[in-house]
Coordinates of C-alpha atoms in Angstrom, one line a residue:
Chain Q
M693 CA 147.8 55.1 -29.6
P694 CA 150.7 54.6 -32.0
K695 CA 153.1 51.7 -31.2
W696 CA 156.0 53.9 -30.1
F697 CA 153.9 55.6 -27.4
S698 CA 154.4 53.1 -24.5
P699 CA 158.2 52.7 -25.0
A700 CA 158.4 56.5 -25.2
V701 CA 156.6 56.8 -21.8
L702 CA 159.1 54.3 -20.3
V703 CA 162.0 56.3 -21.7
C704 CA 160.5 59.5 -20.3
G705 CA 160.0 57.9 -16.9
A706 CA 163.5 56.6 -16.9
M707 CA 164.9 60.0 -17.8
F708 CA 163.0 61.7 -14.9
A709 CA 164.1 58.9 -12.5
L710 CA 167.8 59.5 -13.6
S711 CA 167.6 63.3 -13.5
P712 CA 168.3 63.6 -9.8
L713 CA 171.5 61.6 -10.2
V714 CA 172.6 63.6 -13.1
I715 CA 171.9 66.9 -11.3
A716 CA 173.6 65.7 -8.1
N717 CA 176.7 65.0 -10.1
A718 CA 176.9 68.5 -11.5
P719 CA 179.3 70.8 -9.8
Y720 CA 178.2 73.3 -7.2
E721 CA 177.9 76.9 -8.4
S722 CA 180.4 79.0 -6.4
T723 CA 178.1 81.6 -4.9
M724 CA 174.7 79.9 -4.6
G725 CA 175.6 76.4 -3.7
L726 CA 172.9 73.8 -3.5
V727 CA 170.0 76.1 -4.3
Q728 CA 171.4 76.7 -7.8
K729 CA 170.4 73.1 -8.7
V730 CA 166.7 74.2 -8.8
F731 CA 167.8 75.8 -12.1
Y732 CA 168.0 72.3 -13.8
Y733 CA 164.2 72.0 -13.4
H734 CA 163.4 75.7 -13.5
M735 CA 164.7 76.5 -16.9
P736 CA 163.3 73.4 -18.7
S737 CA 159.9 74.1 -17.3
A738 CA 160.1 77.7 -18.3
W739 CA 161.1 76.7 -21.9
V740 CA 158.3 74.1 -22.1
F741 CA 155.9 76.7 -20.7
L742 CA 156.9 79.2 -23.4
T743 CA 156.7 76.6 -26.2
A744 CA 153.3 75.5 -25.0
S745 CA 152.0 79.1 -25.0
V746 CA 153.3 79.7 -28.5
V747 CA 151.8 76.5 -29.7
C748 CA 148.5 77.5 -28.1
G749 CA 148.5 80.9 -29.7
I750 CA 149.4 79.7 -33.2
A751 CA 146.9 76.8 -33.0
S752 CA 144.2 79.2 -31.9
A753 CA 144.9 81.6 -34.7
R754 CA 144.7 78.7 -37.2
F755 CA 141.4 77.6 -35.6
L756 CA 139.9 81.0 -35.9
A757 CA 141.1 81.3 -39.5
T758 CA 140.1 77.8 -40.7
G759 CA 137.4 76.6 -38.2
N760 CA 139.1 73.2 -38.2
A761 CA 138.5 71.5 -34.8
R762 CA 141.8 69.7 -35.0
H763 CA 143.7 73.0 -34.3
D764 CA 141.3 73.7 -31.4
R765 CA 142.2 70.4 -29.7
T766 CA 145.9 71.2 -30.1
A767 CA 145.3 74.6 -28.6
L768 CA 143.4 73.2 -25.6
A769 CA 146.1 70.6 -24.9
A770 CA 148.9 73.2 -25.2
A771 CA 147.0 75.6 -22.8
E772 CA 146.9 72.8 -20.2
M773 CA 150.6 72.2 -20.7
A774 CA 151.2 76.0 -20.3
V775 CA 149.3 76.1 -17.0
L776 CA 151.1 73.0 -15.6
F777 CA 154.6 73.9 -16.6
G778 CA 154.0 77.6 -15.9
L779 CA 153.1 76.7 -12.4
L780 CA 156.3 74.7 -12.0
T781 CA 158.3 77.7 -13.3
L782 CA 156.6 80.1 -11.0
V783 CA 157.2 77.8 -8.0
T784 CA 160.8 76.9 -8.7
G785 CA 161.7 80.5 -9.7
P786 CA 161.2 82.1 -6.2
L787 CA 163.0 79.2 -4.5
W788 CA 166.1 80.3 -6.5
A789 CA 165.5 84.0 -6.3
R790 CA 165.4 84.0 -2.5
K791 CA 168.9 82.7 -2.5
A792 CA 170.3 84.6 -5.5
W793 CA 168.7 88.0 -5.0
G794 CA 167.5 87.8 -1.4
Q795 CA 163.9 88.2 -2.4
W796 CA 161.1 85.8 -3.2
W797 CA 159.6 87.9 -5.9
I798 CA 160.9 90.7 -8.1
W799 CA 158.8 92.6 -10.6
D800 CA 161.3 92.0 -13.4
A801 CA 160.2 92.0 -17.1
R802 CA 160.6 88.3 -17.7
I803 CA 159.1 87.2 -14.4
T804 CA 156.1 89.5 -14.7
S805 CA 155.4 88.5 -18.3
S806 CA 155.6 84.9 -17.3
L807 CA 153.1 85.5 -14.5
V808 CA 150.7 87.3 -16.8
G809 CA 151.1 84.8 -19.5
W810 CA 150.4 82.0 -17.1
M811 CA 147.3 83.8 -15.9
I812 CA 146.1 84.2 -19.5
A813 CA 146.6 80.5 -20.1
W814 CA 144.6 79.7 -17.0
A815 CA 141.9 82.2 -18.0
Y816 CA 141.7 80.3 -21.3
L817 CA 141.0 77.1 -19.4
I818 CA 138.5 78.8 -17.1
L819 CA 136.7 80.1 -20.1
R820 CA 136.5 76.7 -21.8
Q821 CA 135.4 75.1 -18.6
Y822 CA 132.7 77.5 -17.6
G823 CA 131.9 79.4 -20.7
G824 CA 129.3 76.9 -22.0
P825 CA 128.7 76.0 -25.6
G826 CA 130.7 78.0 -28.2
S827 CA 133.4 79.0 -25.8
E828 CA 136.1 77.4 -27.9
K829 CA 136.0 80.2 -30.4
L830 CA 136.1 82.8 -27.6
A831 CA 139.0 81.1 -26.0
A832 CA 140.8 81.1 -29.3
G833 CA 140.3 84.9 -29.5
L834 CA 141.7 85.2 -26.0
A835 CA 144.8 83.1 -26.8
L836 CA 145.4 85.2 -29.8
F837 CA 145.2 88.4 -27.7
G838 CA 147.3 86.8 -25.1
M839 CA 150.1 86.1 -27.6
A840 CA 150.0 89.6 -29.0
N841 CA 150.2 91.0 -25.5
V842 CA 153.5 89.4 -24.6
P843 CA 155.8 92.0 -26.2
F844 CA 153.7 94.9 -24.6
I845 CA 154.0 93.4 -21.1
Y846 CA 157.7 92.8 -21.7
V847 CA 158.4 96.3 -22.9
S848 CA 156.3 98.0 -20.3
V849 CA 157.8 96.1 -17.3
N850 CA 161.3 96.3 -18.8
Y851 CA 161.1 100.1 -18.6
W852 CA 161.7 99.7 -14.9
R853 CA 164.7 97.5 -14.5
T854 CA 165.6 93.9 -15.4
I855 CA 167.8 91.7 -13.3
H856 CA 166.8 88.2 -14.5
P857 CA 169.8 86.4 -15.9
A858 CA 169.9 86.7 -19.7
T859 CA 169.6 83.7 -22.0
T860 CA 173.1 84.3 -23.2
V861 CA 174.4 82.6 -20.1
V862 CA 173.3 79.2 -21.3
P863 CA 175.8 78.6 -24.2
K864 CA 178.6 79.6 -22.0
L865 CA 178.0 77.0 -19.3
P866 CA 180.8 74.4 -18.8
F867 CA 179.9 70.9 -20.0
S868 CA 179.6 69.6 -16.4
M869 CA 176.7 72.0 -15.9
G870 CA 175.5 72.1 -19.5
F871 CA 175.0 68.3 -19.8
P872 CA 172.5 68.0 -16.9
L873 CA 170.7 71.0 -18.2
M874 CA 170.3 69.6 -21.7
F875 CA 169.3 66.2 -20.2
C876 CA 166.6 67.8 -18.1
L877 CA 165.5 70.0 -21.1
A878 CA 165.1 66.8 -23.2
S879 CA 163.1 65.1 -20.4
F880 CA 160.8 68.0 -20.0
Y881 CA 160.2 68.4 -23.7
L882 CA 159.5 64.6 -24.1
L883 CA 157.1 64.8 -21.2
M884 CA 155.3 67.7 -22.7
F885 CA 155.1 66.0 -26.1
L886 CA 153.7 62.8 -24.6
L887 CA 151.1 64.6 -22.4
M888 CA 150.0 66.7 -25.3
K889 CA 149.6 63.6 -27.5
L890 CA 147.5 62.0 -24.8
R891 CA 145.4 65.1 -24.2
V892 CA 144.7 65.6 -27.9
R893 CA 143.7 61.9 -28.1
V894 CA 141.3 62.3 -25.2
A895 CA 139.7 65.3 -26.9
E896 CA 139.4 63.4 -30.2
Q897 CA 137.7 60.5 -28.5
Q898 CA 135.3 63.0 -26.8
A899 CA 134.5 64.6 -30.1
R900 CA 133.8 61.2 -31.7
L901 CA 131.6 60.2 -28.8
D902 CA 129.7 63.4 -29.1
A903 CA 129.2 62.8 -32.8
I904 CA 127.9 59.3 -32.1
Y905 CA 125.4 60.6 -29.5
L906 CA 124.2 63.2 -31.9
S907 CA 123.7 60.7 -34.7
L908 CA 121.8 58.4 -32.3
D909 CA 119.5 61.3 -31.3
E910 CA 118.8 62.0 -35.0
E911 CA 117.9 58.3 -35.7
A912 CA 115.6 58.1 -32.7
Chain Y
M39 CA 131.0 101.8 -43.2
L40 CA 131.5 105.1 -41.4
R41 CA 127.8 105.8 -41.7
A42 CA 127.0 102.4 -40.1
V43 CA 129.4 103.2 -37.2
W44 CA 127.8 106.6 -36.7
L45 CA 124.3 105.1 -36.7
I46 CA 125.2 102.5 -34.1
V47 CA 126.8 105.2 -31.9
R48 CA 123.7 107.4 -32.3
K49 CA 121.4 104.5 -31.4
D50 CA 123.4 103.8 -28.2
L51 CA 123.5 107.5 -27.3
T52 CA 119.7 107.8 -27.9
V53 CA 119.1 104.9 -25.6
E54 CA 121.5 106.3 -23.0
V55 CA 120.0 109.8 -23.2
R56 CA 116.6 108.4 -22.5
S57 CA 117.4 106.1 -19.7
R58 CA 120.7 107.5 -18.4
E59 CA 121.2 104.1 -16.8
L60 CA 124.8 103.5 -17.8
A61 CA 126.0 107.1 -17.2
Y62 CA 124.6 107.2 -13.7
T63 CA 125.6 103.7 -12.6
T64 CA 129.1 104.0 -14.0
L65 CA 129.7 107.4 -12.5
F66 CA 128.2 106.5 -9.2
F67 CA 130.3 103.3 -9.1
A68 CA 133.4 105.3 -9.9
L69 CA 132.7 107.7 -7.1
S70 CA 132.2 104.7 -4.7
C71 CA 135.5 103.3 -5.8
V72 CA 137.3 106.6 -5.2
L73 CA 135.7 106.7 -1.7
V74 CA 136.8 103.2 -0.8
F75 CA 140.4 103.9 -2.0
A76 CA 140.4 107.2 -0.1
F77 CA 139.4 105.4 3.1
S78 CA 142.1 102.8 2.7
L79 CA 144.9 104.9 1.3
V80 CA 144.6 108.4 2.9
Q81 CA 146.2 108.5 6.3
E82 CA 146.3 111.4 8.7
G83 CA 144.7 113.6 6.1
R84 CA 147.3 113.0 3.4
A85 CA 147.6 110.4 0.6
A86 CA 150.9 108.7 0.1
E87 CA 152.9 110.2 -2.7
G88 CA 152.0 109.0 -6.2
V89 CA 148.9 107.1 -5.1
G90 CA 146.5 109.3 -7.2
A91 CA 147.6 107.9 -10.5
G92 CA 147.0 104.3 -9.3
V93 CA 143.6 105.2 -7.9
L94 CA 142.6 106.9 -11.1
W95 CA 143.4 103.9 -13.3
M96 CA 142.0 101.3 -10.9
T97 CA 138.8 103.2 -10.9
I98 CA 138.7 103.5 -14.6
M99 CA 139.3 99.8 -15.0
F100 CA 136.7 98.8 -12.4
A101 CA 134.0 101.2 -13.7
G102 CA 134.9 100.3 -17.3
N103 CA 134.4 96.7 -16.6
L104 CA 131.0 97.4 -15.2
A105 CA 129.9 99.6 -18.1
L106 CA 131.2 97.0 -20.7
G107 CA 129.2 94.2 -19.1
R108 CA 126.1 96.3 -18.9
T109 CA 126.1 97.7 -22.4
F110 CA 126.0 94.2 -23.9
E111 CA 123.7 92.8 -21.2
R112 CA 121.2 95.4 -22.3
E113 CA 121.3 94.2 -25.9
R114 CA 120.9 90.7 -24.8
Q115 CA 117.9 91.3 -22.5
S116 CA 116.0 93.2 -25.1
E117 CA 116.9 90.6 -27.8
T118 CA 118.4 93.4 -29.9
L119 CA 121.8 91.7 -30.3
R120 CA 120.5 89.5 -33.0
A121 CA 119.1 92.6 -34.8
L122 CA 122.5 94.3 -34.4
M123 CA 124.2 91.3 -35.9
L124 CA 121.8 91.3 -38.8
V125 CA 122.5 95.0 -39.7
P126 CA 123.4 95.1 -43.3
A127 CA 126.9 96.5 -42.6
P128 CA 130.3 94.8 -42.1
R129 CA 130.7 93.3 -38.7
P130 CA 133.7 95.5 -37.9
A131 CA 131.4 98.5 -38.2
V132 CA 129.3 97.1 -35.3
Y133 CA 132.4 96.6 -33.2
L134 CA 133.6 100.2 -33.9
G135 CA 130.2 101.6 -33.1
K136 CA 130.0 99.8 -29.8
L137 CA 133.6 100.8 -29.0
A138 CA 133.0 104.5 -29.7
G139 CA 129.9 104.4 -27.4
I140 CA 131.9 102.9 -24.6
V141 CA 134.8 105.3 -25.0
L142 CA 132.4 108.3 -25.0
L143 CA 130.8 107.0 -21.8
L144 CA 134.2 106.4 -20.1
A145 CA 135.5 109.8 -21.2
L146 CA 132.4 111.5 -19.6
T147 CA 133.1 109.6 -16.4
E148 CA 136.8 110.5 -16.5
A149 CA 136.0 114.2 -17.0
I150 CA 134.6 114.1 -13.5
L151 CA 136.9 111.5 -12.1
V152 CA 140.2 113.2 -12.9
P153 CA 139.6 116.5 -11.0
L154 CA 138.1 114.5 -8.1
V155 CA 141.1 112.3 -7.7
A156 CA 143.4 115.2 -8.1
L157 CA 141.6 117.0 -5.3
L158 CA 141.1 114.1 -2.8
F159 CA 144.6 112.6 -3.3
Q160 CA 146.6 115.9 -3.6
A161 CA 147.9 114.8 -7.0
E162 CA 149.0 117.4 -9.5
L163 CA 147.3 115.6 -12.4
L164 CA 146.3 118.7 -14.2
A165 CA 149.8 120.2 -14.4
H166 CA 150.2 119.2 -18.0
P167 CA 146.6 118.9 -19.3
F168 CA 147.5 118.0 -22.9
W169 CA 149.7 115.1 -21.9
L170 CA 147.1 113.9 -19.4
V171 CA 144.4 113.9 -22.0
G172 CA 146.7 112.0 -24.3
I173 CA 147.5 109.3 -21.8
V174 CA 144.0 109.0 -20.5
V175 CA 142.4 108.8 -23.9
T176 CA 144.9 106.3 -25.4
G177 CA 144.7 104.2 -22.2
T178 CA 140.9 104.2 -22.2
L179 CA 140.8 103.4 -25.9
G180 CA 143.1 100.4 -25.4
F181 CA 141.2 99.1 -22.4
A182 CA 137.8 99.6 -24.2
A183 CA 139.1 98.0 -27.5
V184 CA 139.9 94.7 -25.7
G185 CA 136.9 95.0 -23.4
T186 CA 134.4 95.6 -26.2
L187 CA 135.5 92.5 -28.1
F188 CA 135.5 90.3 -25.0
A189 CA 132.2 91.7 -23.7
A190 CA 130.6 91.0 -27.1
M191 CA 132.1 87.5 -27.3
L192 CA 130.9 86.7 -23.8
V193 CA 127.3 87.8 -24.4
R194 CA 126.2 84.2 -25.2
A195 CA 128.6 82.5 -22.7
R196 CA 127.6 81.2 -19.3
S197 CA 128.8 83.1 -16.2
R198 CA 129.8 86.0 -18.4
D199 CA 129.8 88.5 -15.5
V200 CA 132.6 86.7 -13.8
L201 CA 134.5 85.8 -16.9
L202 CA 134.8 89.4 -18.3
P203 CA 137.2 90.6 -15.6
V204 CA 139.0 87.3 -15.5
L205 CA 139.8 87.6 -19.2
L206 CA 140.1 91.4 -19.4
Y207 CA 142.5 92.3 -16.6
P208 CA 145.4 90.0 -17.6
I209 CA 145.3 91.2 -21.2
T210 CA 145.1 94.9 -20.2
V211 CA 148.1 94.7 -17.9
P212 CA 150.2 96.9 -20.3
V213 CA 147.4 99.6 -20.2
I214 CA 147.4 99.8 -16.5
I215 CA 151.2 99.9 -16.3
A216 CA 151.6 102.5 -19.0
G217 CA 148.6 104.5 -17.7
V218 CA 149.7 104.6 -14.1
R219 CA 153.4 105.3 -14.9
G220 CA 152.5 107.9 -17.5
T221 CA 150.1 109.7 -15.2
M222 CA 152.6 109.5 -12.3
A223 CA 155.2 111.1 -14.5
I224 CA 152.8 113.9 -15.4
A225 CA 152.1 114.6 -11.7
Q226 CA 155.7 114.7 -10.7
P227 CA 157.2 118.0 -9.8
D228 CA 160.3 117.5 -12.1
F229 CA 158.3 116.8 -15.3
E230 CA 160.3 114.7 -17.8
V231 CA 158.7 114.8 -21.2
E232 CA 160.6 111.8 -22.5
V233 CA 159.1 109.5 -19.9
V234 CA 155.6 110.6 -20.6
R235 CA 156.2 110.4 -24.3
F236 CA 157.4 106.8 -24.0
W237 CA 154.3 105.6 -22.2
F238 CA 152.1 107.6 -24.6
L239 CA 153.7 105.9 -27.6
L240 CA 153.5 102.5 -25.9
L241 CA 149.7 103.1 -25.4
V242 CA 149.3 104.2 -29.1
A243 CA 151.1 101.0 -30.3
F244 CA 148.9 98.9 -28.0
D245 CA 145.7 100.6 -29.4
V246 CA 146.8 100.1 -33.0
V247 CA 147.7 96.4 -32.5
F248 CA 144.6 95.5 -30.5
I249 CA 142.1 97.4 -32.5
T250 CA 143.4 95.8 -35.6
L251 CA 143.3 92.3 -34.0
A252 CA 139.8 92.9 -32.7
L253 CA 138.5 94.0 -36.1
W254 CA 139.9 90.8 -37.5
T255 CA 138.6 88.5 -34.7
F256 CA 135.2 90.1 -34.3
E257 CA 133.8 88.5 -37.4
P258 CA 134.8 84.8 -36.7
V259 CA 133.9 84.9 -33.0
M260 CA 130.6 86.6 -33.4
T261 CA 129.5 84.1 -36.1
D262 CA 127.7 80.9 -34.9

């Protein structure tokens, strides 16, 4: 691993350890009170989930086009990130929605597309796990289709009615709320980056090990 | 290119006419689905309002999944998939041929399914036959376009029977939403043409995007 990796892990750990303090110091939102604080973890996980999905889709498209295994390893790591942070998003969202809208789950466009996107990322991993040899190309095809699908799901669900807060809320937040949000966002992105780096590294080692086994077989 | 597509469709049709395996199993499975839905959704002799559209599309998707798995399993068992891949025609032609075969089979099933659902679930599905055909055909095409590619990809994968629905259903969510909503709008007493047209156009856009993507991906994913 590069030299900066261990210090970066320490920084990331420290940021997550500090985040409850930063969040606790943020002011209470007037109508939702304490429950609103879920938001400081909910939105960063959602952003990381979205970023990871896009990275997975683009890496898959490049893998299909070039056949370079490096893109495939990136796509796999990104898909795992998408499943992990997608789960965080889908768990923290209802906690907030129960208080804000009085319901655990609402079939709103953004929520539904997140759920379906998360399912596609998970299906990607299931395919890689149980599909047997050659499944990485199939999974790349799935990721590409999954990415193309997002606008369709969004439009089709949106035609009902949308009540999820718009992203335009964020720039208007006061500093006392904006700072904890940005802090958490940075922590989550750093975490995603480090985990992906680690996962790609594991995949690289696996590929090298496989290559060594193969060459030994040929010599024998 | 078109000739190759036609030859593949003709080959599938000839196999089908001789064995009638897919047509019978798909149709029978679709009927069983409708029956199961009827027992679970019809209460006191009446179905809840608007249920018919949902039943129709769930049945299409379940039966379609079965047919998709079977049509490629047949090629695999008789070792004809390799021959199909060696056909001196561009790979997209093979895809289009297979897709056309599946759509024809599903259309045949739907021709029986739609009146049956309308009858058993008291849904006015046939009130606007042209729009209904439009929604059903574009929806089936979108479902089959994704399904044909995935079923073809999975032929050589392990546990393909389970993986096909796992991959197919999340991707075809827009088809089921647009299909069900569009069909419901047709069956409504106060028919609003704008609503139906919106869903129809969404399905057309879905078909165009996903058939294009499938044509592009079929070549790399089907090459070893």
